[in-house]
Short mmCIF file of C-alpha atoms in Angstrom, two decimals:
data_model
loop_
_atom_site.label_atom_id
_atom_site.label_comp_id
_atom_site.label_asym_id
_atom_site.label_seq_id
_atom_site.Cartn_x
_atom_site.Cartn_y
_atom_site.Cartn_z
CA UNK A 589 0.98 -4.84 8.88
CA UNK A 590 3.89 -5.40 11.38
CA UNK A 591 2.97 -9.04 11.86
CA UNK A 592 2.96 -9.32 8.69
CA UNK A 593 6.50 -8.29 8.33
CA UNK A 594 7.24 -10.17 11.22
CA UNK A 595 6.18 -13.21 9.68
CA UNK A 596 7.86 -12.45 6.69
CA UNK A 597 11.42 -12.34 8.32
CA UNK A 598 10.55 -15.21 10.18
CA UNK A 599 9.70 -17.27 7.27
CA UNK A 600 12.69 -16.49 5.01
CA UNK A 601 15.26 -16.99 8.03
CA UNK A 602 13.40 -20.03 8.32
CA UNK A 603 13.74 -21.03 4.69
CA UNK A 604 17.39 -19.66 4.21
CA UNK A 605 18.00 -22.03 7.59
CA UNK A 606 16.54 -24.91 5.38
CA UNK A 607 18.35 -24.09 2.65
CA UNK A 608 21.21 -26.32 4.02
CA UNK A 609 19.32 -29.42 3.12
CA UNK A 610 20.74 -31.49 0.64
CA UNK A 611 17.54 -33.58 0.13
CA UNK A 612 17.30 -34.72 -3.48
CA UNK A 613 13.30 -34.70 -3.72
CA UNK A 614 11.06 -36.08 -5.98
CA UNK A 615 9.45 -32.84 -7.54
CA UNK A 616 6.28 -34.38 -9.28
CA UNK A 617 2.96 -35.65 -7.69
CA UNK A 618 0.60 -35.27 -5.00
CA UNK A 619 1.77 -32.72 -2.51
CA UNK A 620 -0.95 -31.46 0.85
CA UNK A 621 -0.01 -29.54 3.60
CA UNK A 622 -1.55 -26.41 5.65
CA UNK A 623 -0.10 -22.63 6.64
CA UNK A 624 -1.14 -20.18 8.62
CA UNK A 625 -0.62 -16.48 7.90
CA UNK A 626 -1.45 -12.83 8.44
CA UNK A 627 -4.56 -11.79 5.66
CA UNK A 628 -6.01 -8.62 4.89
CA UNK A 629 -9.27 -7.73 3.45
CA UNK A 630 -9.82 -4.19 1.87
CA UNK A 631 -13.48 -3.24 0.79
CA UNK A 632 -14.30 0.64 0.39
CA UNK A 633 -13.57 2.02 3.53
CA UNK A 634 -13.05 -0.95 5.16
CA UNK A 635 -9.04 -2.23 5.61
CA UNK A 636 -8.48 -4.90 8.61
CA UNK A 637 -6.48 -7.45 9.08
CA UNK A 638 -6.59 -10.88 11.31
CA UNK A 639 -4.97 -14.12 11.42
CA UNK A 640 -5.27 -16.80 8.57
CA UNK A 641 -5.18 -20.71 8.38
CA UNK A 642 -5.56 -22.63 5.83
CA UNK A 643 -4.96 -26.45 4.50
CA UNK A 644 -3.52 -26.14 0.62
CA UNK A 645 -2.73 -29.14 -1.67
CA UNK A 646 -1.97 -30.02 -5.40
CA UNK A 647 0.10 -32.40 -8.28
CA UNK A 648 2.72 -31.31 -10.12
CA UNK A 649 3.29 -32.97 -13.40
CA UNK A 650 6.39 -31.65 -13.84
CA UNK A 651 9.44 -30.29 -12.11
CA UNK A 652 7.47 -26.90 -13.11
CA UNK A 653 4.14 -26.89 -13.76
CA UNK A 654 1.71 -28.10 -11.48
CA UNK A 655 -2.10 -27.48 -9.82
CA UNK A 656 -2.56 -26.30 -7.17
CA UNK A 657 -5.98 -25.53 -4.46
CA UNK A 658 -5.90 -23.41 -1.44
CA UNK A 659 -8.50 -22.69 0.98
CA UNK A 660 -8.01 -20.50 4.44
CA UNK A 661 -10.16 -18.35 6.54
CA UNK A 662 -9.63 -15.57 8.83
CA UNK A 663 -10.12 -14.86 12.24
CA UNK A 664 -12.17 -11.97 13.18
CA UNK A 665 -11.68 -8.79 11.12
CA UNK A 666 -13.15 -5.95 12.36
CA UNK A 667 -13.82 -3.61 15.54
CA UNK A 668 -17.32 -3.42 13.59
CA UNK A 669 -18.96 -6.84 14.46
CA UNK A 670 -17.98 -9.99 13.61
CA UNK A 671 -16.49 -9.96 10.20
CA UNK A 672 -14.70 -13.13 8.47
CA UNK A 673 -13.91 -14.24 5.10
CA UNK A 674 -12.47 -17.63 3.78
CA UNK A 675 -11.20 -18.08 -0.09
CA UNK A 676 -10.98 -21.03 -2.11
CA UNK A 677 -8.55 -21.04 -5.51
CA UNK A 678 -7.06 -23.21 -7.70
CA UNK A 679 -4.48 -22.45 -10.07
CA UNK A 680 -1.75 -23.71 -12.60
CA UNK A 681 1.44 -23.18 -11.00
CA UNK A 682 4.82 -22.67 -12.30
CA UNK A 683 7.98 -23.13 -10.27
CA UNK A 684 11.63 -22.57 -11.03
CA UNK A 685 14.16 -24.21 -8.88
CA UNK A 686 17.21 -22.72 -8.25
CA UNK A 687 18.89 -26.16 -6.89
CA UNK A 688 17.80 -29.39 -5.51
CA UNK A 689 15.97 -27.65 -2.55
CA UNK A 690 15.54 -24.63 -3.39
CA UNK A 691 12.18 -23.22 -5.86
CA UNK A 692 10.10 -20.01 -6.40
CA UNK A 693 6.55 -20.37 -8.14
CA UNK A 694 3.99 -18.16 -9.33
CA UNK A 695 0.41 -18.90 -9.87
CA UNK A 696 -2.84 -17.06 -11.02
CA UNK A 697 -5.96 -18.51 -11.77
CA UNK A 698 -9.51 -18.86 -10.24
CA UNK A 699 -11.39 -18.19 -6.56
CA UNK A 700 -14.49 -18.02 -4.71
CA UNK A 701 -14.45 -16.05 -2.11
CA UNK A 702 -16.79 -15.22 0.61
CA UNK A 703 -17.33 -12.79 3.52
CA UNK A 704 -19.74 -12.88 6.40
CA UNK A 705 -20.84 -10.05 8.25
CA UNK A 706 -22.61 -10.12 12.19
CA UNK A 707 -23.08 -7.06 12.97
CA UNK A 708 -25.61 -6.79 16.37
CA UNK A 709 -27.42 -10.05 15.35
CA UNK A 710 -27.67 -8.77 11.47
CA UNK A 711 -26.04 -11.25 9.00
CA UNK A 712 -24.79 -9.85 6.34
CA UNK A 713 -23.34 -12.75 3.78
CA UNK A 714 -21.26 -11.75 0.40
CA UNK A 715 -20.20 -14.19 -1.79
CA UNK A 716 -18.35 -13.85 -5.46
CA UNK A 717 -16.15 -15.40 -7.86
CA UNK A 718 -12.86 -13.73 -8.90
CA UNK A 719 -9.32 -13.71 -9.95
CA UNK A 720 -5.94 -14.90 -7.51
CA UNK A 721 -2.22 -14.07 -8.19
CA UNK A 722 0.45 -15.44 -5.64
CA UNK A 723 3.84 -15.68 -5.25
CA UNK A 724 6.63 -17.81 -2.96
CA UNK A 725 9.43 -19.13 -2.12
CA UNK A 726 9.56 -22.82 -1.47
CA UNK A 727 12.52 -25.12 0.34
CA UNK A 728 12.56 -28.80 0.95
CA UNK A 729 13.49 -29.75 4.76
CA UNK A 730 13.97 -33.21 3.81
CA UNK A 731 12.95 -35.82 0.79
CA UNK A 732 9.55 -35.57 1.86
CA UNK A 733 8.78 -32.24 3.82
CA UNK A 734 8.88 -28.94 2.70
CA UNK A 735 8.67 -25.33 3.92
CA UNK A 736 7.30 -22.27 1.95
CA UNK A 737 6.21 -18.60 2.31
CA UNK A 738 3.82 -17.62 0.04
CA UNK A 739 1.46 -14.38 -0.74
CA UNK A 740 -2.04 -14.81 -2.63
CA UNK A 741 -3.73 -11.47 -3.60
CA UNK A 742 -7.37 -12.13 -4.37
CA UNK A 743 -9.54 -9.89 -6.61
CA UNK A 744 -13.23 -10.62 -6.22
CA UNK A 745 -16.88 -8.98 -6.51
CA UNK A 746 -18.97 -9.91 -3.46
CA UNK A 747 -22.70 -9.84 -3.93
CA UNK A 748 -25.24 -9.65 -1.11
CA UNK A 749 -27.04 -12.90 0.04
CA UNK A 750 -30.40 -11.05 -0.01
CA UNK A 751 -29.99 -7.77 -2.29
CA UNK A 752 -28.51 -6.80 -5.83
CA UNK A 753 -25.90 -5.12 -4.31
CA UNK A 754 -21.97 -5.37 -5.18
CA UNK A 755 -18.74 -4.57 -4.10
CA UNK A 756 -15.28 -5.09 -5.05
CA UNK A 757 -13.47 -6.55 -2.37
CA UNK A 758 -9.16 -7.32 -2.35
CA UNK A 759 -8.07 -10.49 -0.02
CA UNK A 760 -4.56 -10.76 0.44
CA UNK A 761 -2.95 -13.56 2.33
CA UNK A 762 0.51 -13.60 3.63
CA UNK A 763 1.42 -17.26 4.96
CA UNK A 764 4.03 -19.87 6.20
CA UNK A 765 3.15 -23.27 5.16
CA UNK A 766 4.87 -26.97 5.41
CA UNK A 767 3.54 -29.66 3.27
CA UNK A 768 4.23 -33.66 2.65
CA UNK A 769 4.90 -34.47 -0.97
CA UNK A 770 4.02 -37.95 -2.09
#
């Protein structure tokens, strides 16, 4: 949790340092870019976190709606084995700018999610279609490049590569991303 909130600060002094740009950017079409992050995965018992990356791109058709897919992974996750889990979501996404640099967008829409377990040479793969929410802040460096912090919460039930079994799993993903937009 503290590098979490470590990144946090870090990405809105970095954005609020941005913030200075006067870029007048073009706020529709293609956008791609990657982040890395800080995610945490919560299932039962189980509450770890490890590092995230993660490559994220989309179109927005207008200054305030657009789509937008994200996938990222984690690092290892637990003292328990080797435990990982990557996302994938895609979302409508609305954004509100408060100037020519400056935006904030929410999004909430679909994911498929996936964990995998290796615990003394026992794979244990879960796998499971759910909901996402996410939040951020977004600023534009230049005419081209732009900064953002975001957070995805993902809501998902896993099910068992081998037997009927379920669980409800949370995947949250704290992150600090730069993209090109087209």
């Amino acid at each position: 949790m503290k590098k979490g909130l470590t990144l946090v600060a870090l990405s809105i002094t970095a954005l609020l340092n941005s913030a200075v740009a006067t870029a007048e950017t073009d706020k529709t079409g293609f956008y791609v870019g990657g982040n890395i992050g800080s995610a945490n995965l919560t299932v039962n018992q189980f509450d770890e976190s490890a590092v995230s990356v993660g490559a994220y791109g989309g179109y927005n058709f207008t200054e305030n709606f657009g789509l937008e897919g994200t996938l990222f992974t984690t690092g290892d996750l637990g003292d328990y084995g080797d435990i990982r889990a990557a996302s994938f979501t895609a979302a409508p996404k609305f954004s509100y700018y408060f100037n020519d640099s400056i935006s904030m967008f929410a999004k909430v829409g679909l994911t498929a999610t996936a964990v995998a377990a290796d615990e003394d040479g026992v794979n244990n793969d879960f796998s499971g279609i759910g909901w996402v929410w996410g939040l951020g802040l977004n600023a534009a460096v230049t005419d081209k490049l732009n900064v953002r912090v975001s957070y995805e919460m993902i809501n998902a039930d896993l099910e068992h590569n081998h037997f009927n079994e379920e669980i409800d799993s949370e995947l949250s993903n704290i992150s600090l991303g730069v993209h090109y937009q087209f």
